N, CA, C and O atoms as a DFTB+ gen file, in Angstrom:
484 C
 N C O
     1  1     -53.543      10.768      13.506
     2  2     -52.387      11.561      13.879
     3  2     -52.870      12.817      14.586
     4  3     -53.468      13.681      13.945
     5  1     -52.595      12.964      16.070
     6  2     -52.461      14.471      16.566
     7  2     -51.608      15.425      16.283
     8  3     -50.617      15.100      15.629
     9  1     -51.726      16.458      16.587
    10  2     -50.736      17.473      16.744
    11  2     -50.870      17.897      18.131
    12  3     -51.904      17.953      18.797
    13  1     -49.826      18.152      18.429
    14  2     -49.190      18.446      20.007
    15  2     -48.426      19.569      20.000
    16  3     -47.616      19.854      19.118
    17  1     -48.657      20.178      20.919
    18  2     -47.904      21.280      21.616
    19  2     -47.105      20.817      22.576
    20  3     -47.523      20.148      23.521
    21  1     -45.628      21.213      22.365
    22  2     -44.958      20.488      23.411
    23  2     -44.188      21.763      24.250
    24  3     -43.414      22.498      23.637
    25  1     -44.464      21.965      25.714
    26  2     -43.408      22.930      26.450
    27  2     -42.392      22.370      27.633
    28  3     -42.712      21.809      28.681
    29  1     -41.358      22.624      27.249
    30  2     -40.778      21.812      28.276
    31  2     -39.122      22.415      28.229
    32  3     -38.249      22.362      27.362
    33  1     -39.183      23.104      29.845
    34  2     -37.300      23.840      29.365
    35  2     -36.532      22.874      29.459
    36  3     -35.399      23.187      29.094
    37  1     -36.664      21.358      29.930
    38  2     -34.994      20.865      29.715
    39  2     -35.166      20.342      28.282
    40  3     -36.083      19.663      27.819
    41  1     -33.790      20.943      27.548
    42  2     -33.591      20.678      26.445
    43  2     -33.512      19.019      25.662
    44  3     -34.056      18.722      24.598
    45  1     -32.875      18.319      26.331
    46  2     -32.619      17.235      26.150
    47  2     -34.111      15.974      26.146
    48  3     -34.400      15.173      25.257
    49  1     -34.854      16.231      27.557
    50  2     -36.027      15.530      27.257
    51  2     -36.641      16.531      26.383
    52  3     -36.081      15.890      25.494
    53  1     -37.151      17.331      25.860
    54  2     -37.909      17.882      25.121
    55  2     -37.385      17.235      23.754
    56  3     -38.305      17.024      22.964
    57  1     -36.053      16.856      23.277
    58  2     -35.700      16.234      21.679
    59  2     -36.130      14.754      22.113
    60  3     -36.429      14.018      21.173
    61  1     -36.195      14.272      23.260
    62  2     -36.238      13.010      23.032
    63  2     -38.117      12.488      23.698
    64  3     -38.641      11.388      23.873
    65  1     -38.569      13.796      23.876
    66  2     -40.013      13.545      23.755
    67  2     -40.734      13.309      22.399
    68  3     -41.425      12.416      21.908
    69  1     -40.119      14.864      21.914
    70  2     -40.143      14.748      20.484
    71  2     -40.228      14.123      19.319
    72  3     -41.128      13.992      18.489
    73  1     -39.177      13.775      19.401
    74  2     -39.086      12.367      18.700
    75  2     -39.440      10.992      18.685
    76  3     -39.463      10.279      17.682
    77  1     -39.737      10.629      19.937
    78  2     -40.575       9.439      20.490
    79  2     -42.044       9.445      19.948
    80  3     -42.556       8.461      19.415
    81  1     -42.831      10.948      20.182
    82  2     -43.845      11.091      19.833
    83  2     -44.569      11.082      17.794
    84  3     -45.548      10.844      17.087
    85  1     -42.867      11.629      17.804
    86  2     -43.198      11.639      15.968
    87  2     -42.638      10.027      15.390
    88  3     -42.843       9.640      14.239
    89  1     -42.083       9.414      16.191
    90  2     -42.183       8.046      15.681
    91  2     -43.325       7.296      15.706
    92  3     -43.581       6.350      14.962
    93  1     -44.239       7.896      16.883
    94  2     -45.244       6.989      16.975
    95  2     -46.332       7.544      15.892
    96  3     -47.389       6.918      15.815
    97  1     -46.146       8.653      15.070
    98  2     -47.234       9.077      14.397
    99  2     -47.867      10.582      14.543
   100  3     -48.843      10.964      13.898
   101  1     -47.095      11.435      15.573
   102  2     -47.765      12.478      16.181
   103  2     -46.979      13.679      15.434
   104  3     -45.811      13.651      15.045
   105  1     -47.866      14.694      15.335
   106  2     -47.259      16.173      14.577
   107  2     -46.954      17.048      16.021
   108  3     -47.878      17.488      16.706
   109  1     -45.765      17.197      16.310
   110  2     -45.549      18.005      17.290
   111  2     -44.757      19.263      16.806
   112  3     -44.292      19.384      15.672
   113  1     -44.643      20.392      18.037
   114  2     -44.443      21.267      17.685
   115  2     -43.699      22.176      19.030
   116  3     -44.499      22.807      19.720
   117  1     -42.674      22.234      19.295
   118  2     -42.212      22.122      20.669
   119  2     -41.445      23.707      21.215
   120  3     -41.030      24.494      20.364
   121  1     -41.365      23.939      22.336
   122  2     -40.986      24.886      22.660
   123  2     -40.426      25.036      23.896
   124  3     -41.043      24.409      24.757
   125  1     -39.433      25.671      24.311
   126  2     -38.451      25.599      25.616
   127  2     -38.984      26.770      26.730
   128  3     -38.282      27.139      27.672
   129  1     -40.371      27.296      26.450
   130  2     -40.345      27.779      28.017
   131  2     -42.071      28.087      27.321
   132  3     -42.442      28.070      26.147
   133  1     -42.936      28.386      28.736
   134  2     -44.311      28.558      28.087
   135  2     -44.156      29.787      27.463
   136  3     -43.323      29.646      26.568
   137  1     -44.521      30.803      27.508
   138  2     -44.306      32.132      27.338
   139  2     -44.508      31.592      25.448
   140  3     -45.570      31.513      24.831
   141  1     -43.243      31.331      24.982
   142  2     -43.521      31.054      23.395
   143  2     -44.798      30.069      22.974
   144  3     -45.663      30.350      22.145
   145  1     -44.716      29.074      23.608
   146  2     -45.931      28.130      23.616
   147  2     -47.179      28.911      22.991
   148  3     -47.902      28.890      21.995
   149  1     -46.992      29.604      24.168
   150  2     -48.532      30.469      24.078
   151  2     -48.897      31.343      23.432
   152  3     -50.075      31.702      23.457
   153  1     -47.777      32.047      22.512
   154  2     -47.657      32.872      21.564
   155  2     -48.154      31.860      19.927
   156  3     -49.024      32.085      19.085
   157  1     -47.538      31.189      20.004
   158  2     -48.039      29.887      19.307
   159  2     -49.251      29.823      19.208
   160  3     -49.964      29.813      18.204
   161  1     -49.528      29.773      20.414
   162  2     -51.957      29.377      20.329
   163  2     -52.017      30.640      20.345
   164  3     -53.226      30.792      20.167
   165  1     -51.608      31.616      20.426
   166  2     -52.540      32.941      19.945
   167  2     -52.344      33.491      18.310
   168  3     -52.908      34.403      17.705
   169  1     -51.492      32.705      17.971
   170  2     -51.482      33.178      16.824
   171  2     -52.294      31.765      15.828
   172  3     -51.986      31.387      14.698
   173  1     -53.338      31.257      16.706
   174  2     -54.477      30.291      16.146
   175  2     -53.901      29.310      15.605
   176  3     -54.336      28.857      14.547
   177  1     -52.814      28.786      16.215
   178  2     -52.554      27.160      15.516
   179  2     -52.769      26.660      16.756
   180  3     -52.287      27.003      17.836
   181  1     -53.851      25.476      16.374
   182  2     -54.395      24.556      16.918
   183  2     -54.031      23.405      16.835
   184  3     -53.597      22.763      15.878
   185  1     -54.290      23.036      18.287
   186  2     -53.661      21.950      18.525
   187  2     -54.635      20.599      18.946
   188  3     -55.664      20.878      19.561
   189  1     -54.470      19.700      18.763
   190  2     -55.082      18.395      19.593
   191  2     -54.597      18.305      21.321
   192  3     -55.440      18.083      22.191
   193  1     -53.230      18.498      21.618
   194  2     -52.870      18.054      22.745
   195  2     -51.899      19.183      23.355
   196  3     -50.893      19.525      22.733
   197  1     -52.309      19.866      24.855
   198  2     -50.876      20.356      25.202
   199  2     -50.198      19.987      25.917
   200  3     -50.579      20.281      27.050
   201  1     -49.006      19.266      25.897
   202  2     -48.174      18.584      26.892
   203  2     -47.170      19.324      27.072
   204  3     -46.134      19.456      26.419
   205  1     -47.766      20.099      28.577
   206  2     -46.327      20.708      29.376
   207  2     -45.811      20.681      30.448
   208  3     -46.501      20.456      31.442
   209  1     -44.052      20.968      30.573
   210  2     -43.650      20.900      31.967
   211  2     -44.718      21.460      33.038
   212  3     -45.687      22.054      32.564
   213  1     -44.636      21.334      34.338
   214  2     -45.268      22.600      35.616
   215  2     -44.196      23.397      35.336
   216  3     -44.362      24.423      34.677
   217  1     -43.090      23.066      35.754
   218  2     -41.784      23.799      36.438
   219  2     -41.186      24.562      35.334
   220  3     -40.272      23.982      34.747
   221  1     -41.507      25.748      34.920
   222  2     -40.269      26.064      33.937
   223  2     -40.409      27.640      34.101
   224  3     -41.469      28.224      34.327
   225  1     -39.058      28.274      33.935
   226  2     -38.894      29.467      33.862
   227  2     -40.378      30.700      33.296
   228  3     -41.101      30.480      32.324
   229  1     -40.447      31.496      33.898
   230  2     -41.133      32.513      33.092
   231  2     -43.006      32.299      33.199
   232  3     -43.675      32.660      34.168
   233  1     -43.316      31.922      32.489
   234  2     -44.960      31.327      32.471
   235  2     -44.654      29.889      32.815
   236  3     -44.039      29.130      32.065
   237  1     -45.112      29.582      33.959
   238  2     -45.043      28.058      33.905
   239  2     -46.166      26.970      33.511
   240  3     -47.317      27.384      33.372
   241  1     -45.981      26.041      33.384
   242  2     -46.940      24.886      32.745
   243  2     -48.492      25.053      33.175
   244  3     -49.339      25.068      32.283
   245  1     -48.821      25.162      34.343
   246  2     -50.372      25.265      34.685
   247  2     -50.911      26.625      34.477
   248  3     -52.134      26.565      34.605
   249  1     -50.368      28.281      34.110
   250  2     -50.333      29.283      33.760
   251  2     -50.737      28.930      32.098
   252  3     -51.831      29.093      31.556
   253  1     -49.693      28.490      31.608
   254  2     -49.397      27.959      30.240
   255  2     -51.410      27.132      29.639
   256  3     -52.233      27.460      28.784
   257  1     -51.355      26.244      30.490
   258  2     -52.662      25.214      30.420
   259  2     -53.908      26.129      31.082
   260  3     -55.084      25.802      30.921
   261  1     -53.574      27.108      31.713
   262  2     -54.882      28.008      32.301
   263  2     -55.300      28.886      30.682
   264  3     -56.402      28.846      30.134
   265  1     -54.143      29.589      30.214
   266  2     -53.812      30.023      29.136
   267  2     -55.010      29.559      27.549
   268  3     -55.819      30.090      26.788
   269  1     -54.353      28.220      27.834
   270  2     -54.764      27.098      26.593
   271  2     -56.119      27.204      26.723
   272  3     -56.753      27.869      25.904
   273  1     -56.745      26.559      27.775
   274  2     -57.870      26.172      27.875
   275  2     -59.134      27.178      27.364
   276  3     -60.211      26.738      26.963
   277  1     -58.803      28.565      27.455
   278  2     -59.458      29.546      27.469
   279  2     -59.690      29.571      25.971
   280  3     -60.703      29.621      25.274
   281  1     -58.222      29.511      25.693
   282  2     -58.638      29.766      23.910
   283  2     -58.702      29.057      23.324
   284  3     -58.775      29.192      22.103
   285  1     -58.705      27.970      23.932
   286  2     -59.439      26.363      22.821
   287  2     -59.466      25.622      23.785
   288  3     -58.428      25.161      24.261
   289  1     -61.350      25.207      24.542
   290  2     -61.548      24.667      25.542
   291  2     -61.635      23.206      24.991
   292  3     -61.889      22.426      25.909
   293  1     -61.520      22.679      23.945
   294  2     -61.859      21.080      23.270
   295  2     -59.815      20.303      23.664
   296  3     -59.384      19.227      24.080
   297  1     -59.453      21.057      23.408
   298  2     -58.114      20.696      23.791
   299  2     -57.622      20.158      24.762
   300  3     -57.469      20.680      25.867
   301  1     -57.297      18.951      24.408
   302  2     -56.539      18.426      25.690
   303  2     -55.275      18.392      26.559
   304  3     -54.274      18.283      25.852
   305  1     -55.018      18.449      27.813
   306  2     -54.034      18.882      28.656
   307  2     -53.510      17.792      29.274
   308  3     -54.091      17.020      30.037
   309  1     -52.227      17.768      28.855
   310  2     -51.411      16.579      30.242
   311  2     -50.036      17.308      30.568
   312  3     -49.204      17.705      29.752
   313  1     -49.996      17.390      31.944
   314  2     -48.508      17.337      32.621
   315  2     -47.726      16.628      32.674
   316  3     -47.976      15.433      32.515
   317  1     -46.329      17.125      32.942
   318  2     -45.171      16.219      32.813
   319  2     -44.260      16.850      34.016
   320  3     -43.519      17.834      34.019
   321  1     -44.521      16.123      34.803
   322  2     -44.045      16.730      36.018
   323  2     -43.597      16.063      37.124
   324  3     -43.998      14.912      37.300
   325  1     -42.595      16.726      38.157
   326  2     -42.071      15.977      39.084
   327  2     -42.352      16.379      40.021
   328  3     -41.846      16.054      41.096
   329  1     -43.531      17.465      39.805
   330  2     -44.070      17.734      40.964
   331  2     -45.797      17.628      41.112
   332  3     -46.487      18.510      41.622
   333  1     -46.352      16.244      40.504
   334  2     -47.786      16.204      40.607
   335  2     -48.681      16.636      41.649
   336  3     -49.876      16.784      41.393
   337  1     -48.201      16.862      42.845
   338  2     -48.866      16.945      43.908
   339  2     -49.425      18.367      43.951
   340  3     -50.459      18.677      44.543
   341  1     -48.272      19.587      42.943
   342  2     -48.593      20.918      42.744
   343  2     -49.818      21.176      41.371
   344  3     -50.564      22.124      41.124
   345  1     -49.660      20.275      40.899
   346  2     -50.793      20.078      39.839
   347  2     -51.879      19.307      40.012
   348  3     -52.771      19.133      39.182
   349  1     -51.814      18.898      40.967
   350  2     -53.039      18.334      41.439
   351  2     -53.997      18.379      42.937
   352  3     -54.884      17.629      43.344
   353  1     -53.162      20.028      43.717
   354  2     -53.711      20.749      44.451
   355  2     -54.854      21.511      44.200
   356  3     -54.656      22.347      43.317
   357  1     -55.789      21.514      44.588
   358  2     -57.150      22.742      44.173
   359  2     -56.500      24.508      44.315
   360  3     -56.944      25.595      43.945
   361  1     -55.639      24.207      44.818
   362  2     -55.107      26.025      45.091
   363  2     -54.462      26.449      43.345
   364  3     -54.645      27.562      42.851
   365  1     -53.794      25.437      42.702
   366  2     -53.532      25.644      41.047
   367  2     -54.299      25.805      40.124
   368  3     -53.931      25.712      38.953
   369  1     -55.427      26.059      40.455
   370  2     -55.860      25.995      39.424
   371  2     -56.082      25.849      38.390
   372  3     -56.734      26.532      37.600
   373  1     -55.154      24.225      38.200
   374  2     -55.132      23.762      37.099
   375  2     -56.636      23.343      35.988
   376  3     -57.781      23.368      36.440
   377  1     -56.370      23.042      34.774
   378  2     -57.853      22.933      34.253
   379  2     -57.919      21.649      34.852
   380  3     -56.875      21.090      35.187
   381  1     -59.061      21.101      35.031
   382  2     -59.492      19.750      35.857
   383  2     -59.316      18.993      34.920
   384  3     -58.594      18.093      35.348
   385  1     -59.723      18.695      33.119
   386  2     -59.217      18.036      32.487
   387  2     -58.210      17.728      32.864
   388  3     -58.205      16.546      32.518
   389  1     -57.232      17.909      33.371
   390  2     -55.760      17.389      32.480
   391  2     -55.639      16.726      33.157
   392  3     -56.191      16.747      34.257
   393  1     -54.698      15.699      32.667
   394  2     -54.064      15.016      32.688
   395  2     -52.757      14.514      33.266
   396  3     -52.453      13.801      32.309
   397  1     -51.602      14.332      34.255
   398  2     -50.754      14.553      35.351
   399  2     -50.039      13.183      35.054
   400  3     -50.538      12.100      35.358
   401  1     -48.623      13.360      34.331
   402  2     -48.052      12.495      34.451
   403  2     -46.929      12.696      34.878
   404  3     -46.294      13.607      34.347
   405  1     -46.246      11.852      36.075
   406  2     -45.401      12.246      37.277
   407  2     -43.622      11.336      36.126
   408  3     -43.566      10.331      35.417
   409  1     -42.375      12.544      36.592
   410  2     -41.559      12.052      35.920
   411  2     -40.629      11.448      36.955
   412  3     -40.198      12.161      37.862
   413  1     -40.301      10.178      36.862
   414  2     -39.389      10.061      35.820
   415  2     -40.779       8.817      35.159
   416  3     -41.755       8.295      35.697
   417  1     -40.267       8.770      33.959
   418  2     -41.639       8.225      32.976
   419  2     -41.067       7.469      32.217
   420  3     -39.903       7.846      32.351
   421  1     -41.046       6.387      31.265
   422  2     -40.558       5.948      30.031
   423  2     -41.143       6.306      28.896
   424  3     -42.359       6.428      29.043
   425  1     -40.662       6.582      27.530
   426  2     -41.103       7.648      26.945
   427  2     -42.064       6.372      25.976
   428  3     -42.660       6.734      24.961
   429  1     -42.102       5.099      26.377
   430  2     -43.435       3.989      25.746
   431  2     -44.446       4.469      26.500
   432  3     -45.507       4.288      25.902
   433  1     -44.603       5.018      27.578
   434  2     -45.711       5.574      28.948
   435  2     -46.054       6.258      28.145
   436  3     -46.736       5.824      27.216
   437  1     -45.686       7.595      28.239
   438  2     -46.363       8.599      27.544
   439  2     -46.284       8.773      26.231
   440  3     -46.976       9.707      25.825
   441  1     -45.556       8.076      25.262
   442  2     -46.716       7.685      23.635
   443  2     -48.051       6.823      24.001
   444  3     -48.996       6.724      23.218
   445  1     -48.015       6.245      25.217
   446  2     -49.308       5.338      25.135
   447  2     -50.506       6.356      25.734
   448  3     -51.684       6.471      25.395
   449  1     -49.727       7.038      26.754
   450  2     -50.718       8.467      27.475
   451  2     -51.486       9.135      26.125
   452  3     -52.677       8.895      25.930
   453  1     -50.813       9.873      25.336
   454  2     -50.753      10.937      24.908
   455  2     -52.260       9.672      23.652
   456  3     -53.477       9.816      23.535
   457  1     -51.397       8.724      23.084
   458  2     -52.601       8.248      22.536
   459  2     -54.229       8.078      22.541
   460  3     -55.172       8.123      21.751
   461  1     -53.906       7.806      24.216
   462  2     -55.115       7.692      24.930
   463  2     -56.198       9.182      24.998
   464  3     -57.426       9.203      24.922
   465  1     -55.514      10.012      25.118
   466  2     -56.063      11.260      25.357
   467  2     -56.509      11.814      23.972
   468  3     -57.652      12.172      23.688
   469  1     -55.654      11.824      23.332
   470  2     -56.531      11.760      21.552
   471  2     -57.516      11.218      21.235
   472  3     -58.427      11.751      20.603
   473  1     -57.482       9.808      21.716
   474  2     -58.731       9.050      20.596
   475  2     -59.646       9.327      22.107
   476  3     -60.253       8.266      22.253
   477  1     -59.766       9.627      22.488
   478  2     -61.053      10.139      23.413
   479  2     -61.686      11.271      23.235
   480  3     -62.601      11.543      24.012
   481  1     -61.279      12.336      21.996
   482  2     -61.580      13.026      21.753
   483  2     -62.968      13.135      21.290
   484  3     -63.411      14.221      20.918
């Protein structure tokens, strides 16, 4: 079982990520814009996985994962995004780990993603 960090402002996929992920076995822990996310890892709860939007109000997802990486470089990163091409530009400086999964997605995809990226740990 992982634990996951989940950021993601639309409300609706974020309950039904959620829940997909804790059916399959996963401890998640979710949040509607980065900004809190990241308040989260500074206050040292650690995580196995951070799965976040790019696009969201305030701190966005690759800010969010620039963020992460620093303060727990073993951690793994995947996007959820509809805009992969911005996360997977060299000008983002996204962490090169991660991981880029383009939406629209089925949420069997990414329980099987998110699996994958765990047991490779």
């Amino acid at each position: 079982m992982a634990s996951i960090l989940l950021a993601e402002d639309d409300e609706s996929l974020r309950r039904f990520l959620a829940a997909a992920l804790v059916k399959a076995g996963q401890t998640v822990v979710d949040f509607g814009d980065g900004a809190e996310a990241l308040e989260c890892l500074k206050a040292a709860r650690r995580f196995d996985l951070l799965l976040t939007d790019i696009v969201m109000p305030g701190l966005d997802g690759i800010e969010l994962a620039k963020r992460a990486a620093d303060l727990y470089p073993q951690m793994k990163i995947m996007f959820i995004t509809g805009f992969a091409a911005v996360a997977l530009h060299p000008s983002s400086n996204a962490p090169k780990q991660a991981k880029v999964l383009s939406k629209p997605f089925h949420l069997r995809e990414i329980v099987q993603e998110v699996e994958r990226m765990v047991a490779a740990a």
